[in-house]
Coordinates of C-alpha atoms in Angstrom, one line a residue:
M7 CA 105.7 227.9 167.1
N8 CA 106.0 231.4 165.7
I9 CA 104.6 234.2 167.8
E10 CA 104.6 237.7 166.3
V11 CA 103.5 240.7 168.3
T12 CA 102.4 243.7 166.1
P13 CA 102.4 243.3 162.3
N14 CA 105.6 242.6 160.5
Q15 CA 106.4 245.4 158.0
M16 CA 108.5 243.8 155.3
S17 CA 107.0 245.0 152.0
T18 CA 109.6 246.3 149.4
T19 CA 109.8 246.0 145.7
T20 CA 111.9 243.4 143.9
E21 CA 113.9 246.2 142.2
A22 CA 114.6 247.9 145.5
N23 CA 115.7 244.6 147.1
L24 CA 118.1 243.9 144.1
S25 CA 119.6 247.4 144.5
K26 CA 120.1 246.9 148.2
K27 CA 121.7 243.5 147.7
L28 CA 124.2 245.0 145.1
S29 CA 125.1 247.9 147.4
G30 CA 125.3 245.5 150.3
D31 CA 127.8 243.3 148.5
A32 CA 129.9 246.3 147.6
Y33 CA 129.8 247.6 151.1
L34 CA 130.8 244.1 152.5
N35 CA 133.8 244.1 150.2
E36 CA 134.7 247.6 151.3
L37 CA 134.6 246.5 155.0
L38 CA 136.8 243.5 154.1
D39 CA 139.4 245.7 152.4
K40 CA 139.6 247.8 155.5
V41 CA 140.0 245.0 158.0
S42 CA 142.3 242.6 156.1
A43 CA 145.0 245.1 154.9
D44 CA 148.1 244.1 157.0
E45 CA 151.4 242.2 156.7
T46 CA 150.5 239.0 158.6
K47 CA 152.6 236.0 157.5
G48 CA 152.6 232.2 157.9
W49 CA 149.7 230.0 158.9
L50 CA 147.7 233.0 160.1
R51 CA 148.0 234.7 156.7
E52 CA 146.6 231.5 155.1
L53 CA 143.7 231.4 157.5
K54 CA 142.9 235.1 156.9
D55 CA 143.2 234.7 153.1
S56 CA 140.8 231.7 153.2
A57 CA 138.3 233.7 155.3
A58 CA 138.6 236.7 153.0
S59 CA 137.8 234.5 150.0
Q60 CA 134.7 233.2 151.8
V61 CA 133.6 236.8 152.4
R62 CA 134.0 237.8 148.8
N63 CA 131.8 234.9 147.7
S64 CA 129.1 235.9 150.3
S65 CA 126.5 238.6 150.5
L66 CA 125.5 240.9 153.3
P67 CA 122.4 239.4 154.9
N68 CA 119.1 241.2 154.3
K69 CA 115.5 240.7 155.2
K70 CA 114.9 238.3 152.4
N71 CA 117.2 235.8 154.3
E72 CA 115.0 233.7 156.6
E73 CA 117.5 234.0 159.4
W74 CA 117.6 237.8 159.2
R75 CA 114.0 238.7 158.3
F76 CA 113.4 240.6 161.5
T77 CA 116.9 242.2 161.6
D78 CA 117.4 244.9 159.0
L79 CA 121.0 245.9 158.4
S80 CA 120.2 248.6 155.9
A81 CA 121.2 251.3 158.4
L82 CA 124.7 249.8 158.5
L83 CA 125.2 250.7 154.8
K84 CA 124.9 254.4 155.6
V85 CA 128.0 254.5 157.8
D86 CA 131.6 254.9 156.5
F87 CA 133.6 253.0 159.1
N88 CA 137.4 253.2 159.6
L89 CA 140.0 251.4 161.7
E90 CA 140.8 253.5 164.8
T91 CA 144.0 252.7 166.8
R92 CA 144.4 255.8 168.9
N93 CA 144.7 255.2 172.7
F94 CA 141.7 256.8 174.3
L95 CA 142.2 255.3 177.7
S96 CA 144.4 255.5 180.7
L97 CA 144.4 253.7 184.0
D98 CA 142.5 256.7 185.5
N99 CA 139.5 256.8 183.1
T100 CA 138.7 253.1 182.3
P101 CA 135.0 252.5 181.8
F102 CA 134.9 249.1 183.3
T103 CA 134.9 247.7 186.8
A104 CA 137.4 245.0 187.4
I105 CA 135.7 241.9 188.8
S106 CA 138.8 239.7 189.0
E107 CA 142.6 239.9 189.5
T108 CA 142.9 238.1 186.1
R109 CA 141.9 240.1 183.1
L110 CA 142.8 240.9 179.5
V111 CA 141.8 244.3 178.1
F112 CA 141.5 245.2 174.4
V113 CA 140.7 248.7 173.0
N114 CA 139.5 248.7 169.4
G115 CA 141.0 245.3 169.0
I116 CA 144.4 246.3 170.3
F117 CA 145.8 244.6 173.5
K118 CA 146.4 247.0 176.3
S119 CA 149.0 245.5 178.7
E120 CA 148.8 248.5 181.1
L121 CA 145.1 247.9 181.6
S122 CA 145.4 244.1 181.9
A123 CA 146.4 242.0 184.9
I124 CA 147.5 238.4 185.1
A125 CA 148.2 237.1 188.6
N126 CA 148.1 233.9 190.7
L127 CA 147.3 231.6 187.8
P128 CA 148.0 227.9 188.4
D129 CA 150.5 226.0 186.3
G130 CA 149.2 224.8 183.0
V131 CA 147.1 227.9 182.3
V132 CA 147.8 230.4 179.6
V133 CA 146.0 233.8 179.6
S134 CA 147.5 235.9 176.9
N135 CA 147.1 237.8 173.7
L136 CA 148.3 236.4 170.4
A137 CA 151.4 238.5 170.0
S138 CA 152.7 237.6 173.4
L139 CA 152.6 233.8 172.8
P140 CA 156.1 232.2 172.9
D141 CA 155.5 229.9 169.9
L142 CA 153.2 231.6 167.3
D143 CA 154.2 229.2 164.5
G144 CA 153.4 226.0 166.4
D145 CA 150.2 224.0 166.8
F146 CA 149.3 225.8 170.0
V147 CA 146.7 228.0 168.4
K148 CA 146.2 227.1 164.7
E149 CA 144.7 223.7 165.6
Y150 CA 141.7 225.5 167.0
L151 CA 141.5 229.1 165.7
G152 CA 138.9 229.4 163.0
Q153 CA 138.1 225.7 163.0
A154 CA 134.8 225.7 164.7
Q155 CA 131.7 224.7 162.7
G156 CA 129.9 227.7 161.3
N157 CA 133.1 229.5 160.5
Q158 CA 132.0 230.3 157.0
E159 CA 129.1 232.6 158.1
V160 CA 129.8 236.0 156.6
F161 CA 130.4 238.0 159.8
T162 CA 132.5 235.2 161.3
A163 CA 134.6 235.0 158.2
L164 CA 134.9 238.8 158.2
N165 CA 136.3 238.7 161.7
T166 CA 138.7 235.9 160.8
A167 CA 139.9 237.8 157.7
G168 CA 140.8 240.7 160.0
I169 CA 142.5 238.9 162.9
N170 CA 145.6 240.8 164.2
D171 CA 145.3 239.8 167.8
L172 CA 143.1 237.8 170.1
A173 CA 142.4 236.9 173.7
L174 CA 143.6 233.3 174.4
I175 CA 142.7 231.2 177.4
W176 CA 144.3 227.7 177.4
L177 CA 143.8 225.2 180.2
S178 CA 145.9 222.1 180.4
R179 CA 144.5 218.7 181.5
N180 CA 142.8 218.6 185.0
V181 CA 143.6 222.3 185.8
V182 CA 141.0 224.1 187.8
V183 CA 141.0 227.9 187.8
E184 CA 139.4 229.1 191.0
T185 CA 139.0 232.8 190.2
P186 CA 137.1 234.2 187.2
I187 CA 138.9 235.3 184.1
H188 CA 137.7 238.7 182.9
L189 CA 137.9 239.6 179.2
V190 CA 137.1 243.3 178.4
F191 CA 136.7 244.5 174.8
I192 CA 136.3 248.3 174.6
S193 CA 135.2 250.2 171.6
A194 CA 136.5 253.8 171.8
G195 CA 135.7 256.6 169.3
D196 CA 133.3 257.2 166.5
K197 CA 132.8 255.4 163.1
I198 CA 135.3 252.7 164.0
I199 CA 135.3 248.9 163.3
S200 CA 136.2 246.8 166.2
Q201 CA 136.6 243.0 165.7
P202 CA 137.2 241.3 169.1
R203 CA 138.4 237.7 168.8
C204 CA 138.6 235.2 171.7
L205 CA 139.7 231.6 171.8
V206 CA 139.1 229.3 174.8
V207 CA 140.5 225.8 175.0
A208 CA 139.6 223.7 178.1
K209 CA 141.5 220.4 177.9
T210 CA 140.3 217.2 179.6
G211 CA 139.2 217.6 183.2
S212 CA 139.8 221.3 183.4
E213 CA 137.4 224.0 184.8
V214 CA 137.1 227.7 184.3
T215 CA 134.7 230.7 184.9
L216 CA 134.9 233.3 182.1
V217 CA 133.3 236.8 182.0
E218 CA 133.4 238.4 178.6
E219 CA 132.3 242.1 178.5
F220 CA 131.8 244.4 175.5
I221 CA 131.6 248.1 176.4
H222 CA 132.0 251.6 174.8
F223 CA 134.1 254.6 175.8
G224 CA 133.6 257.8 173.9
D225 CA 136.3 260.2 172.9
I226 CA 136.4 262.7 175.9
E227 CA 137.6 265.6 173.8
K228 CA 134.9 265.2 171.1
K229 CA 132.1 264.2 173.6
Q230 CA 131.3 261.0 171.6
E231 CA 129.3 259.2 174.3
K232 CA 126.8 258.1 171.6
A233 CA 129.3 257.2 168.9
V234 CA 128.3 255.1 165.9
Y235 CA 130.5 252.0 165.4
L236 CA 130.5 248.4 164.4
N237 CA 131.5 245.7 166.9
N238 CA 131.9 242.3 165.1
A239 CA 132.9 239.8 167.8
V240 CA 133.7 236.1 167.6
T241 CA 134.4 233.7 170.5
E242 CA 135.4 230.1 169.9
I243 CA 135.2 227.8 172.9
W244 CA 136.4 224.2 172.9
V245 CA 135.3 222.1 175.9
D246 CA 137.2 218.8 176.0
E247 CA 136.2 215.5 177.7
N248 CA 134.9 216.0 181.2
A249 CA 135.8 219.7 181.2
G250 CA 133.6 222.5 182.3
V251 CA 133.3 226.2 181.2
N252 CA 130.9 228.7 182.8
H253 CA 130.7 231.6 180.4
T254 CA 129.0 234.9 181.1
R255 CA 128.8 237.3 178.2
V256 CA 127.7 240.9 178.8
E257 CA 127.0 243.3 175.9
R258 CA 126.9 247.0 176.9
D259 CA 127.7 248.7 173.6
G260 CA 126.8 252.3 172.9
L261 CA 123.2 253.1 172.1
E262 CA 124.1 254.0 168.5
A263 CA 126.3 251.0 167.9
F264 CA 125.9 247.9 165.7
H265 CA 126.9 244.7 167.5
I266 CA 127.2 241.4 165.7
G267 CA 128.4 238.6 168.0
K268 CA 129.1 234.9 167.5
T269 CA 129.8 232.4 170.2
A270 CA 130.7 228.9 168.8
V271 CA 131.1 226.1 171.3
T272 CA 132.3 222.6 170.6
Q273 CA 131.5 220.2 173.4
A274 CA 133.2 216.8 173.7
G275 CA 131.7 213.8 175.7
N276 CA 130.8 214.3 179.4
S277 CA 131.6 218.0 179.2
R278 CA 129.7 220.9 180.8
Y279 CA 129.0 224.3 179.3
T280 CA 127.0 227.2 180.7
C281 CA 126.3 230.5 178.9
N282 CA 124.8 233.5 180.7
A283 CA 124.2 236.0 177.9
I284 CA 123.2 239.5 178.9
N285 CA 122.2 242.0 176.1
L286 CA 121.8 245.6 177.1
G287 CA 123.4 247.9 174.5
G288 CA 123.5 248.7 170.8
K289 CA 121.1 250.4 168.4
L290 CA 121.1 247.0 166.7
S291 CA 122.6 243.9 168.3
R292 CA 122.6 240.3 167.4
H293 CA 124.1 237.3 169.2
N294 CA 124.5 234.0 167.3
L295 CA 125.1 231.2 169.9
E296 CA 126.0 227.9 168.3
I297 CA 126.7 224.7 170.3
F298 CA 128.1 221.6 168.5
Q299 CA 128.1 218.3 170.4
T300 CA 131.0 215.9 169.5
G301 CA 130.4 213.2 172.2
E302 CA 127.7 211.7 174.4
Q303 CA 126.4 212.7 177.8
T304 CA 127.0 216.5 177.6
E305 CA 125.4 219.1 179.8
T306 CA 124.5 222.5 178.2
T307 CA 122.8 225.4 180.0
L308 CA 121.8 228.5 178.1
N309 CA 120.6 231.5 180.1
G310 CA 119.8 234.8 178.4
L311 CA 118.5 238.2 179.4
T312 CA 117.8 241.1 177.0
I313 CA 116.8 244.5 178.4
I314 CA 116.1 247.1 175.7
S315 CA 114.2 250.4 175.3
G316 CA 113.9 253.4 172.9
N317 CA 114.3 252.1 169.3
Q318 CA 116.8 249.4 170.1
L319 CA 116.6 246.0 168.3
S320 CA 118.2 243.0 169.9
D321 CA 118.2 239.6 168.2
T322 CA 119.3 236.3 169.8
H323 CA 119.7 233.3 167.5
S324 CA 120.8 230.0 169.1
A325 CA 121.4 226.6 167.5
L326 CA 122.1 223.5 169.6
A327 CA 123.1 220.4 167.6
L328 CA 122.8 217.3 169.8
N329 CA 124.3 214.5 167.8
Y330 CA 125.0 211.9 170.5
P331 CA 122.9 210.2 173.2
Y332 CA 122.4 210.9 176.9
S333 CA 122.7 214.7 176.6
N334 CA 121.0 217.2 178.8
S335 CA 120.2 220.8 177.8
K336 CA 118.2 223.6 179.3
Q337 CA 117.6 227.0 177.8
L338 CA 115.8 230.0 179.3
Q339 CA 115.7 233.3 177.4
K340 CA 114.0 236.3 179.0
N341 CA 113.4 239.6 177.2
I342 CA 112.3 242.9 178.8
I343 CA 111.2 245.4 176.1
A344 CA 110.1 249.0 176.6
D345 CA 109.1 251.9 174.4
K346 CA 109.4 251.1 170.7
A347 CA 112.1 248.5 171.1
H348 CA 112.1 245.2 169.2
G349 CA 113.2 241.9 170.5
V350 CA 113.9 238.8 168.4
F351 CA 114.5 235.2 169.6
N352 CA 115.0 232.2 167.3
G353 CA 116.2 229.1 169.2
K354 CA 116.8 225.8 167.4
I355 CA 117.5 222.4 168.9
F356 CA 118.4 219.6 166.6
V357 CA 117.9 216.0 167.9
P358 CA 118.7 213.5 165.1
K359 CA 118.2 209.8 165.4
P360 CA 121.5 208.9 167.0
A361 CA 120.7 211.2 170.0
Q362 CA 118.5 208.8 171.9
L363 CA 117.7 209.5 175.6
T364 CA 118.2 213.2 175.1
D365 CA 116.6 215.6 177.6
A366 CA 116.2 219.1 176.1
S367 CA 114.0 222.0 177.1
Q368 CA 113.7 225.5 175.8
L369 CA 111.6 228.5 177.0
N370 CA 111.4 232.1 175.9
R371 CA 109.6 234.5 178.2
N372 CA 108.9 238.1 177.1
L373 CA 107.8 241.1 179.2
L374 CA 106.5 244.1 177.1
L375 CA 106.4 247.4 179.0
S376 CA 104.6 249.5 176.4
P377 CA 102.0 249.1 173.7
Q378 CA 104.6 249.8 171.0
A379 CA 107.1 247.2 172.3
R380 CA 107.4 244.3 170.0
V381 CA 108.8 240.8 170.0
D382 CA 109.2 238.0 167.4
T383 CA 109.8 234.7 169.0
K384 CA 110.3 231.2 167.5
P385 CA 111.4 228.4 169.7
Q386 CA 112.1 225.4 167.5
L387 CA 112.7 221.7 168.0
E388 CA 113.7 219.4 165.1
I389 CA 113.5 215.8 166.4
T390 CA 114.0 212.5 164.6
A391 CA 115.1 210.4 167.6
D392 CA 112.2 208.4 169.0
N393 CA 113.3 208.0 172.7
V394 CA 113.8 211.6 174.0
K395 CA 112.3 214.1 176.5
C396 CA 112.0 217.5 174.8
A397 CA 109.9 220.5 175.3
H398 CA 109.7 224.1 174.1
G399 CA 107.5 227.2 174.5
A400 CA 107.2 230.9 174.6
T401 CA 105.1 233.5 176.5
V402 CA 104.4 237.2 175.9
S403 CA 103.0 239.3 178.7
Q404 CA 102.7 242.7 180.2
L405 CA 102.8 243.8 183.8
E406 CA 99.6 242.7 185.4
D407 CA 97.3 245.4 186.9
D408 CA 96.2 243.1 189.7
E409 CA 99.9 242.4 190.6
I410 CA 100.6 246.1 190.8
F411 CA 97.4 246.7 192.8
Y412 CA 98.3 244.0 195.2
L413 CA 101.7 245.6 195.9
Q414 CA 100.0 249.0 196.2
S415 CA 97.7 247.6 198.8
R416 CA 100.8 246.7 200.8
G417 CA 102.0 250.3 200.9
I418 CA 104.2 250.3 197.8
N419 CA 103.7 253.1 195.3
E420 CA 102.9 252.3 191.6
N421 CA 106.4 253.2 190.3
S422 CA 108.1 251.1 192.9
A423 CA 105.7 248.2 192.3
R424 CA 106.5 248.2 188.6
H425 CA 110.2 248.2 189.3
L426 CA 109.8 245.4 191.8
L427 CA 108.0 243.2 189.3
I428 CA 110.6 244.0 186.6
N429 CA 113.5 243.1 189.0
A430 CA 111.8 239.8 189.9
F431 CA 111.5 238.9 186.2
A432 CA 115.2 239.6 185.5
A433 CA 116.5 238.1 188.8
E434 CA 115.9 234.6 187.6
I435 CA 118.7 235.0 185.1
I436 CA 121.0 237.4 187.0
N437 CA 121.1 235.1 190.0
R438 CA 122.6 232.3 187.9
I439 CA 125.7 234.3 187.2
P440 CA 128.5 232.9 189.4
V441 CA 130.3 236.3 190.0
S442 CA 128.7 238.2 192.9
S443 CA 130.1 241.6 192.0
L444 CA 128.7 241.3 188.4
R445 CA 125.3 240.2 189.8
K446 CA 125.2 243.4 191.9
N447 CA 126.2 245.5 189.0
L448 CA 123.5 244.0 186.7
T449 CA 120.9 244.3 189.4
K450 CA 121.7 248.0 189.7
T451 CA 121.3 248.3 185.9
V452 CA 117.8 246.7 186.1
N453 CA 116.9 249.0 189.0
E454 CA 117.7 252.1 186.8
F455 CA 115.8 250.8 183.7
Y456 CA 112.6 252.4 182.5

């Protein structure tokens, strides 16, 4: 199914496309030179050099690529980014609300111990940045870092080529972490490149709730609340046998920012993974969510909510590869789109012949709040197994006049009625987030929208 609301404007000449591609490749190499220039040694240097080689043999995606045909990166080529390491923040002016006593905070990719807090963790849990690990040369990290499928995708490889630090969460066998772990990645300043990296390893029988938040904080002296910057984030999550990870990802980048995010999840047999992806910020944002099943009887739940307005573009691409039998997956992606904003959803579920008795469902629901709002949606099932229960669909709608009239007839004014209906649409996703303080914060954001 491919539903396109408003005509797709993609006509360019062959000569112009060739010129764009060449300039895009040069621009990509320029970005690579900026992020990979450091003195890293050992196995990490080898990993970074391999990723850099992959980037140099790749091209910056453009609208001729099927996976990027609705997401135009040409505006990115106009910005001359740099690496910014100044400390913009103190404990008195942090832009985030702490939702847990356990958190790691990074500013422009640099770990900030004075803003972080690690307390009351059970034995067998490591919450740390890379530089603080006791054994950097051992197999503790290198067995997993950069090893997830899909690591050769150009933006993922660019992130790997520039790794200097990362947020690490490691759970030993049968360890249950009762309180959420909060990871905060802050971009501060203008024309900067920020490349957050996160590695989560949940060993057999372990359980954790993770909140990952991407936010912006302008330079107070220069009044850069609407700074232009690139946030290229990668999170790798390994869920071992009978382990469970509940992951909430909140993207609140600045309204002039470019956000390219990858979440790569590897699920072993009998494991459970839930992703609650909330997309709010960015002039252009894209989240690539990829799930790779390596054992049977997995449970995967994907909840997504995108709320955009103005001229924002938000693109969610998900791919769920179910290679073993008896798996269960549910995906619900909701988009609220106002003004001239553009939402994109492309969800793929692969069910090959070995994946018998799979139960997979996928639904994308879109609420357009203005005549100029646009969505391109493509839920997609590829099934060769013959004994499965699978379904997919998409809906595009506006606020119904009769629903607004009904609420007005009950004494609610038109503006309040509209907000009530928008809140109800978003609440189905927000209420699935397991952290109450974050639910309240996001509900407030929805109340203030449009």
